[in-house]
Amino acid sequence: MEFSWIYQETESHQVKQFLRTKGVSRGLLAKVKFQGGKIEVNGQIQNAIHYLAFGDQVTITVPDEKGYETTVPVENPIEIVYEDQHLLIVNKPAGVVSIPSQLYPEQTMANRVKGYYCRQNYADQVVHIVTRLDRDTTGLMLFAKHGFAHALMDVLLRENRLTKRYVALVTGSISGSEHQKIELPIGRTPDSIITRMVKPEGKYALTEFWIKNRFPLATLVDIRLHTGRTHQIRVHFAHLGHPLIGDDLYGGSHNQWIKRQALHCQELEFVHPFTQENMHIKAPYPTDIRQWLDAEKELV
């Protein structure tokens, strides 16, 4: 895949210095140099220490990524919400984990996306997960379709320029204002490698939320994550005494519609790192949350 820029500085710098300002890491530049890629300036092959002049066109050709044999492609379908040559955004169903592990070696979203890449015969077949979700959380997952896109999206994540918004049904009626923040540190519980809890020595965590609707037995909330701690939303609301409906790991109860934590990643918002377009991707409510809401509205 080719990427091009015009050098617009009056002071001369080396190609590698210029590429660093465009997000090309040392690792990616090494792949270009040693794994079949190339650097061109005005159509002529050059090396990374070549000095640039104003108006030069710099083009790098990044070698294809053939993929890891450990990520087995599977035939399960994926629901594509958005796709271009750099990014893939899918709507993840409940009950599917994000990445392979000893417990789930194949039936993961990564395996499904790898299968899709193979069926499409894409040149780049490494699965780059930018945002992941818990097994029973539904909604938007973002994949980068090549390593350069992954690196640039990671920058957006680190700088908090990729906004993730969730909707959740939490037990009980949350008191207070319509707009609140939960700023409490999260760490592992002492007797488990799975669960987390609010603890003073934990890592900083910030969850912002807006109350969308109050029902007799639950509250519908719109959530923005500012940090990405494990189980952050589930832990924060459980600590407030309002565990997510269906979240038996943190004290939420099931009902006839919802058998898993009622959490859905509904929106992703960011500036596209290649096109500079303002991206605002949304996914509809999943069936179980929608059915619960419909039933509650009928009772009101």
CSV table of C-alpha atoms in Angstrom, one decimal:
chain,number,residue,atom,x,y,z
A,1,MET,CA,0.0,0.0,0.0
A,2,GLU,CA,1.3,3.5,-0.9
A,3,PHE,CA,1.2,6.7,1.1
A,4,SER,CA,2.3,10.1,-0.2
A,5,TRP,CA,2.9,13.5,1.2
A,6,ILE,CA,4.3,16.8,-0.1
A,7,TYR,CA,7.2,18.3,1.9
A,8,GLN,CA,6.3,21.9,2.6
A,9,GLU,CA,9.2,23.0,4.9
A,10,THR,CA,11.7,25.5,3.7
A,11,GLU,CA,14.4,24.0,5.9
A,12,SER,CA,15.8,20.7,4.6
A,13,HIS,CA,15.3,17.6,6.8
A,14,GLN,CA,15.9,13.9,6.2
A,15,VAL,CA,13.2,11.6,4.9
A,16,LYS,CA,13.1,9.7,8.2
A,17,GLN,CA,12.6,12.9,10.2
A,18,PHE,CA,9.8,14.0,7.9
A,19,LEU,CA,8.1,10.6,8.0
A,20,ARG,CA,8.2,10.6,11.8
A,21,THR,CA,6.0,13.8,11.8
A,22,LYS,CA,3.5,11.8,9.7
A,23,GLY,CA,3.2,9.1,12.3
A,24,VAL,CA,5.6,6.6,10.6
A,25,SER,CA,7.3,4.8,13.5
A,26,ARG,CA,10.8,3.4,13.4
A,27,GLY,CA,9.3,-0.1,13.3
A,28,LEU,CA,7.1,0.7,10.3
A,29,LEU,CA,10.1,2.4,8.5
A,30,ALA,CA,12.2,-0.7,9.2
A,31,LYS,CA,9.5,-2.9,7.5
A,32,VAL,CA,9.5,-0.5,4.5
A,33,LYS,CA,13.3,-0.7,4.3
A,34,PHE,CA,13.9,-4.4,4.9
A,35,GLN,CA,10.7,-6.3,4.1
A,36,GLY,CA,10.0,-5.4,0.5
A,37,GLY,CA,8.8,-1.8,0.7
A,38,LYS,CA,10.4,1.3,-0.7
A,39,ILE,CA,10.9,5.0,-0.3
A,40,GLU,CA,10.5,7.3,-3.2
A,41,VAL,CA,11.1,11.1,-3.6
A,42,ASN,CA,9.6,12.6,-6.8
A,43,GLY,CA,9.4,9.1,-8.2
A,44,GLN,CA,13.0,8.1,-7.5
A,45,ILE,CA,14.0,5.5,-5.0
A,46,GLN,CA,15.9,7.1,-2.1
A,47,ASN,CA,17.0,6.0,1.4
A,48,ALA,CA,15.8,7.3,4.7
A,49,ILE,CA,18.6,9.8,5.2
A,50,HIS,CA,18.0,11.6,1.9
A,51,TYR,CA,17.5,15.3,2.5
A,52,LEU,CA,14.3,16.9,1.2
A,53,ALA,CA,13.6,20.2,-0.5
A,54,PHE,CA,10.4,22.3,-0.5
A,55,GLY,CA,7.8,20.7,-2.8
A,56,ASP,CA,9.3,17.2,-2.9
A,57,GLN,CA,6.7,14.4,-3.0
A,58,VAL,CA,7.6,11.6,-0.6
A,59,THR,CA,6.0,8.2,-1.2
A,60,ILE,CA,6.4,5.1,0.9
A,61,THR,CA,5.3,1.6,-0.2
A,62,VAL,CA,4.4,-0.5,2.8
A,63,PRO,CA,4.7,-4.3,2.2
A,64,ASP,CA,1.6,-6.5,2.6
A,65,GLU,CA,0.9,-8.1,5.9
A,66,LYS,CA,0.2,-11.8,5.3
A,67,GLY,CA,-1.2,-12.5,8.8
A,68,TYR,CA,-0.4,-14.9,11.6
A,69,GLU,CA,-1.1,-18.6,11.3
A,70,THR,CA,-2.3,-18.6,15.0
A,71,THR,CA,-5.3,-16.5,14.1
A,72,VAL,CA,-7.5,-19.1,12.4
A,73,PRO,CA,-10.0,-17.7,9.9
A,74,VAL,CA,-13.6,-18.8,10.5
A,75,GLU,CA,-16.7,-18.6,8.4
A,76,ASN,CA,-19.0,-16.8,10.9
A,77,PRO,CA,-20.5,-13.6,9.4
A,78,ILE,CA,-19.7,-10.1,10.7
A,79,GLU,CA,-22.1,-7.2,10.6
A,80,ILE,CA,-20.1,-4.4,8.9
A,81,VAL,CA,-21.1,-0.9,9.9
A,82,TYR,CA,-18.3,1.0,8.1
A,83,GLU,CA,-15.4,0.0,5.9
A,84,ASP,CA,-12.7,1.7,3.8
A,85,GLN,CA,-9.2,0.7,2.8
A,86,HIS,CA,-7.9,1.7,6.2
A,87,LEU,CA,-10.6,0.9,8.8
A,88,LEU,CA,-13.2,-1.7,9.5
A,89,ILE,CA,-16.0,-1.1,12.1
A,90,VAL,CA,-18.3,-4.0,13.0
A,91,ASN,CA,-21.3,-4.5,15.3
A,92,LYS,CA,-20.3,-7.2,17.7
A,93,PRO,CA,-23.0,-9.6,19.0
A,94,ALA,CA,-23.2,-10.8,22.6
A,95,GLY,CA,-21.4,-14.0,23.6
A,96,VAL,CA,-18.3,-13.5,21.4
A,97,VAL,CA,-15.0,-12.5,22.8
A,98,SER,CA,-12.7,-10.0,21.0
A,99,ILE,CA,-9.4,-11.9,20.8
A,100,PRO,CA,-8.3,-15.6,20.9
A,101,SER,CA,-7.1,-17.1,24.1
A,102,GLN,CA,-6.6,-20.6,25.5
A,103,LEU,CA,-10.3,-20.7,26.6
A,104,TYR,CA,-11.5,-19.2,23.2
A,105,PRO,CA,-8.9,-20.2,20.6
A,106,GLU,CA,-11.0,-19.7,17.5
A,107,GLN,CA,-14.6,-18.4,17.9
A,108,THR,CA,-13.6,-14.7,18.5
A,109,MET,CA,-14.2,-11.5,16.6
A,110,ALA,CA,-10.6,-11.6,15.5
A,111,ASN,CA,-11.1,-15.0,13.9
A,112,ARG,CA,-14.3,-13.8,12.2
A,113,VAL,CA,-12.6,-10.7,10.8
A,114,LYS,CA,-9.7,-12.8,9.6
A,115,GLY,CA,-12.1,-15.1,7.8
A,116,TYR,CA,-13.7,-12.0,6.2
A,117,TYR,CA,-10.3,-10.8,5.0
A,118,CYS,CA,-9.5,-14.2,3.5
A,119,ARG,CA,-12.9,-14.4,1.7
A,120,GLN,CA,-12.3,-10.9,0.3
A,121,ASN,CA,-8.7,-11.9,-0.7
A,122,TYR,CA,-7.3,-8.7,0.9
A,123,ALA,CA,-3.5,-8.3,0.5
A,124,ASP,CA,-3.2,-7.3,4.2
A,125,GLN,CA,-4.5,-10.1,6.4
A,126,VAL,CA,-3.2,-9.2,9.9
A,127,VAL,CA,-6.1,-8.4,12.3
A,128,HIS,CA,-5.4,-5.2,14.1
A,129,ILE,CA,-7.9,-4.6,16.9
A,130,VAL,CA,-8.1,-0.9,18.0
A,131,THR,CA,-11.0,-1.1,20.4
A,132,ARG,CA,-12.2,-4.3,22.1
A,133,LEU,CA,-15.3,-5.3,24.1
A,134,ASP,CA,-16.1,-7.8,26.8
A,135,ARG,CA,-17.6,-11.1,25.7
A,136,ASP,CA,-21.2,-10.2,26.5
A,137,THR,CA,-21.0,-6.5,25.6
A,138,THR,CA,-22.5,-5.7,22.2
A,139,GLY,CA,-21.8,-2.9,19.8
A,140,LEU,CA,-19.1,-1.2,17.8
A,141,MET,CA,-15.6,-2.6,17.5
A,142,LEU,CA,-13.0,-0.8,15.4
A,143,PHE,CA,-10.3,-2.7,13.5
A,144,ALA,CA,-7.3,-1.2,11.5
A,145,LYS,CA,-6.8,-2.9,8.2
A,146,HIS,CA,-3.0,-2.4,8.2
A,147,GLY,CA,-0.2,-1.6,10.7
A,148,PHE,CA,0.1,2.1,9.8
A,149,ALA,CA,-3.6,2.7,10.4
A,150,HIS,CA,-3.3,0.8,13.7
A,151,ALA,CA,-0.4,3.1,14.8
A,152,LEU,CA,-2.3,6.3,14.0
A,153,MET,CA,-5.5,5.1,15.7
A,154,ASP,CA,-3.5,4.2,18.8
A,155,VAL,CA,-2.3,7.8,18.9
A,156,LEU,CA,-5.9,8.9,18.9
A,157,LEU,CA,-6.7,6.5,21.8
A,158,ARG,CA,-3.7,7.7,23.8
A,159,GLU,CA,-4.6,11.3,23.3
A,160,ASN,CA,-8.3,10.7,24.1
A,161,ARG,CA,-9.3,11.8,20.6
A,162,LEU,CA,-11.4,8.7,19.9
A,163,THR,CA,-14.7,9.1,21.7
A,164,LYS,CA,-16.5,5.9,22.7
A,165,ARG,CA,-20.1,6.2,23.9
A,166,TYR,CA,-22.1,3.4,25.4
A,167,VAL,CA,-25.7,2.9,26.5
A,168,ALA,CA,-26.5,0.8,29.6
A,169,LEU,CA,-29.4,-0.3,31.7
A,170,VAL,CA,-28.5,-0.1,35.3
A,171,THR,CA,-30.6,-1.3,38.2
A,172,GLY,CA,-32.5,1.2,40.3
A,173,SER,CA,-33.2,4.9,39.9
A,174,ILE,CA,-30.0,7.0,39.9
A,175,SER,CA,-30.4,10.1,42.0
A,176,GLY,CA,-28.8,13.5,41.3
A,177,SER,CA,-28.3,15.5,38.2
A,178,GLU,CA,-28.8,14.3,34.6
A,179,HIS,CA,-25.1,14.7,33.9
A,180,GLN,CA,-22.6,13.1,36.3
A,181,LYS,CA,-19.0,11.7,36.4
A,182,ILE,CA,-17.6,8.7,38.3
A,183,GLU,CA,-13.9,9.3,39.0
A,184,LEU,CA,-12.7,6.4,41.0
A,185,PRO,CA,-9.6,4.2,40.7
A,186,ILE,CA,-10.0,0.6,39.7
A,187,GLY,CA,-7.8,-2.5,40.5
A,188,ARG,CA,-8.0,-6.3,40.8
A,189,THR,CA,-10.1,-7.8,43.5
A,190,PRO,CA,-7.8,-9.7,45.9
A,191,ASP,CA,-9.3,-13.1,45.4
A,192,SER,CA,-9.8,-13.1,41.6
A,193,ILE,CA,-7.9,-12.7,38.4
A,194,ILE,CA,-11.2,-11.8,36.6
A,195,THR,CA,-13.1,-9.3,38.6
A,196,ARG,CA,-12.2,-5.7,39.4
A,197,MET,CA,-13.2,-3.2,42.1
A,198,VAL,CA,-12.8,0.4,43.2
A,199,LYS,CA,-9.7,0.6,45.4
A,200,PRO,CA,-7.5,3.5,46.4
A,201,GLU,CA,-4.3,2.0,45.0
A,202,GLY,CA,-6.0,1.1,41.7
A,203,LYS,CA,-5.5,2.8,38.3
A,204,TYR,CA,-7.2,6.1,37.5
A,205,ALA,CA,-10.6,5.7,35.8
A,206,LEU,CA,-13.1,8.3,34.7
A,207,THR,CA,-16.6,7.5,33.5
A,208,GLU,CA,-19.0,10.3,32.4
A,209,PHE,CA,-22.7,9.7,32.0
A,210,TRP,CA,-26.0,11.3,31.2
A,211,ILE,CA,-29.4,9.9,32.3
A,212,LYS,CA,-31.5,9.3,29.3
A,213,ASN,CA,-34.6,7.8,31.0
A,214,ARG,CA,-35.7,6.7,34.5
A,215,PHE,CA,-37.9,3.7,34.9
A,216,PRO,CA,-39.5,2.2,38.0
A,217,LEU,CA,-36.7,-0.5,38.4
A,218,ALA,CA,-33.9,0.8,36.2
A,219,THR,CA,-32.2,3.8,34.6
A,220,LEU,CA,-31.1,4.1,31.0
A,221,VAL,CA,-27.8,5.9,30.8
A,222,ASP,CA,-25.6,7.3,28.0
A,223,ILE,CA,-21.9,6.8,28.9
A,224,ARG,CA,-18.6,8.3,27.7
A,225,LEU,CA,-15.5,6.4,28.6
A,226,HIS,CA,-12.4,8.6,29.2
A,227,THR,CA,-10.2,5.8,30.3
A,228,GLY,CA,-10.2,2.1,29.3
A,229,ARG,CA,-9.9,0.0,32.5
A,230,THR,CA,-11.1,-3.6,32.5
A,231,HIS,CA,-14.8,-3.8,33.3
A,232,GLN,CA,-14.7,0.0,34.0
A,233,ILE,CA,-18.4,0.8,33.4
A,234,ARG,CA,-19.6,-2.4,35.2
A,235,VAL,CA,-17.3,-1.7,38.2
A,236,HIS,CA,-18.2,2.0,38.5
A,237,PHE,CA,-21.9,1.5,38.4
A,238,ALA,CA,-21.8,-1.5,40.7
A,239,HIS,CA,-19.8,0.6,43.2
A,240,LEU,CA,-22.6,3.2,43.1
A,241,GLY,CA,-25.1,0.5,44.0
A,242,HIS,CA,-26.5,0.4,40.5
A,243,PRO,CA,-25.0,-2.7,38.8
A,244,LEU,CA,-25.9,-3.3,35.1
A,245,ILE,CA,-29.0,-5.4,34.5
A,246,GLY,CA,-27.9,-8.9,33.7
A,247,ASP,CA,-24.4,-8.5,35.1
A,248,ASP,CA,-24.3,-11.4,37.5
A,249,LEU,CA,-20.5,-10.9,37.9
A,250,TYR,CA,-21.1,-7.6,39.7
A,251,GLY,CA,-24.5,-8.1,41.3
A,252,GLY,CA,-27.0,-7.4,38.5
A,253,SER,CA,-30.0,-9.6,38.0
A,254,HIS,CA,-31.4,-11.2,34.9
A,255,ASN,CA,-34.9,-10.8,33.5
A,256,GLN,CA,-36.9,-12.4,30.7
A,257,TRP,CA,-35.3,-10.2,28.1
A,258,ILE,CA,-31.8,-9.6,29.2
A,259,LYS,CA,-29.5,-12.5,30.1
A,260,ARG,CA,-26.1,-10.7,30.0
A,261,GLN,CA,-24.8,-7.3,31.1
A,262,ALA,CA,-27.0,-4.6,29.4
A,263,LEU,CA,-24.2,-2.7,27.9
A,264,HIS,CA,-23.8,-1.6,24.2
A,265,CYS,CA,-21.1,0.4,22.5
A,266,GLN,CA,-23.4,2.6,20.4
A,267,GLU,CA,-21.1,5.4,19.0
A,268,LEU,CA,-17.6,6.0,17.9
A,269,GLU,CA,-16.4,9.5,17.0
A,270,PHE,CA,-13.0,10.5,15.7
A,271,VAL,CA,-11.2,12.4,12.9
A,272,HIS,CA,-10.1,9.9,10.2
A,273,PRO,CA,-6.3,9.8,10.3
A,274,PHE,CA,-6.0,9.6,6.5
A,275,THR,CA,-8.9,11.6,5.1
A,276,GLN,CA,-9.3,14.0,8.0
A,277,GLU,CA,-13.0,13.5,7.8
A,278,ASN,CA,-15.1,13.8,11.0
A,279,MET,CA,-16.3,10.2,11.6
A,280,HIS,CA,-19.4,9.6,13.7
A,281,ILE,CA,-20.5,6.0,13.6
A,282,LYS,CA,-23.6,4.7,15.3
A,283,ALA,CA,-25.1,1.3,15.9
A,284,PRO,CA,-28.8,0.7,16.9
A,285,TYR,CA,-29.9,-0.8,20.2
A,286,PRO,CA,-29.4,-4.6,20.3
A,287,THR,CA,-32.6,-6.7,20.3
A,288,ASP,CA,-32.6,-7.5,24.1
A,289,ILE,CA,-32.2,-3.9,25.2
A,290,ARG,CA,-34.8,-2.8,22.6
A,291,GLN,CA,-37.3,-5.4,23.8
A,292,TRP,CA,-36.8,-4.4,27.4
A,293,LEU,CA,-37.4,-0.7,26.6
A,294,ASP,CA,-40.5,-1.5,24.5
A,295,ALA,CA,-41.9,-3.6,27.4
A,296,GLU,CA,-41.2,-0.8,29.9
A,297,LYS,CA,-42.9,1.8,27.7
A,298,GLU,CA,-46.0,-0.3,27.5
A,299,LEU,CA,-46.2,-0.5,31.3
A,300,VAL,CA,-45.8,3.3,31.8
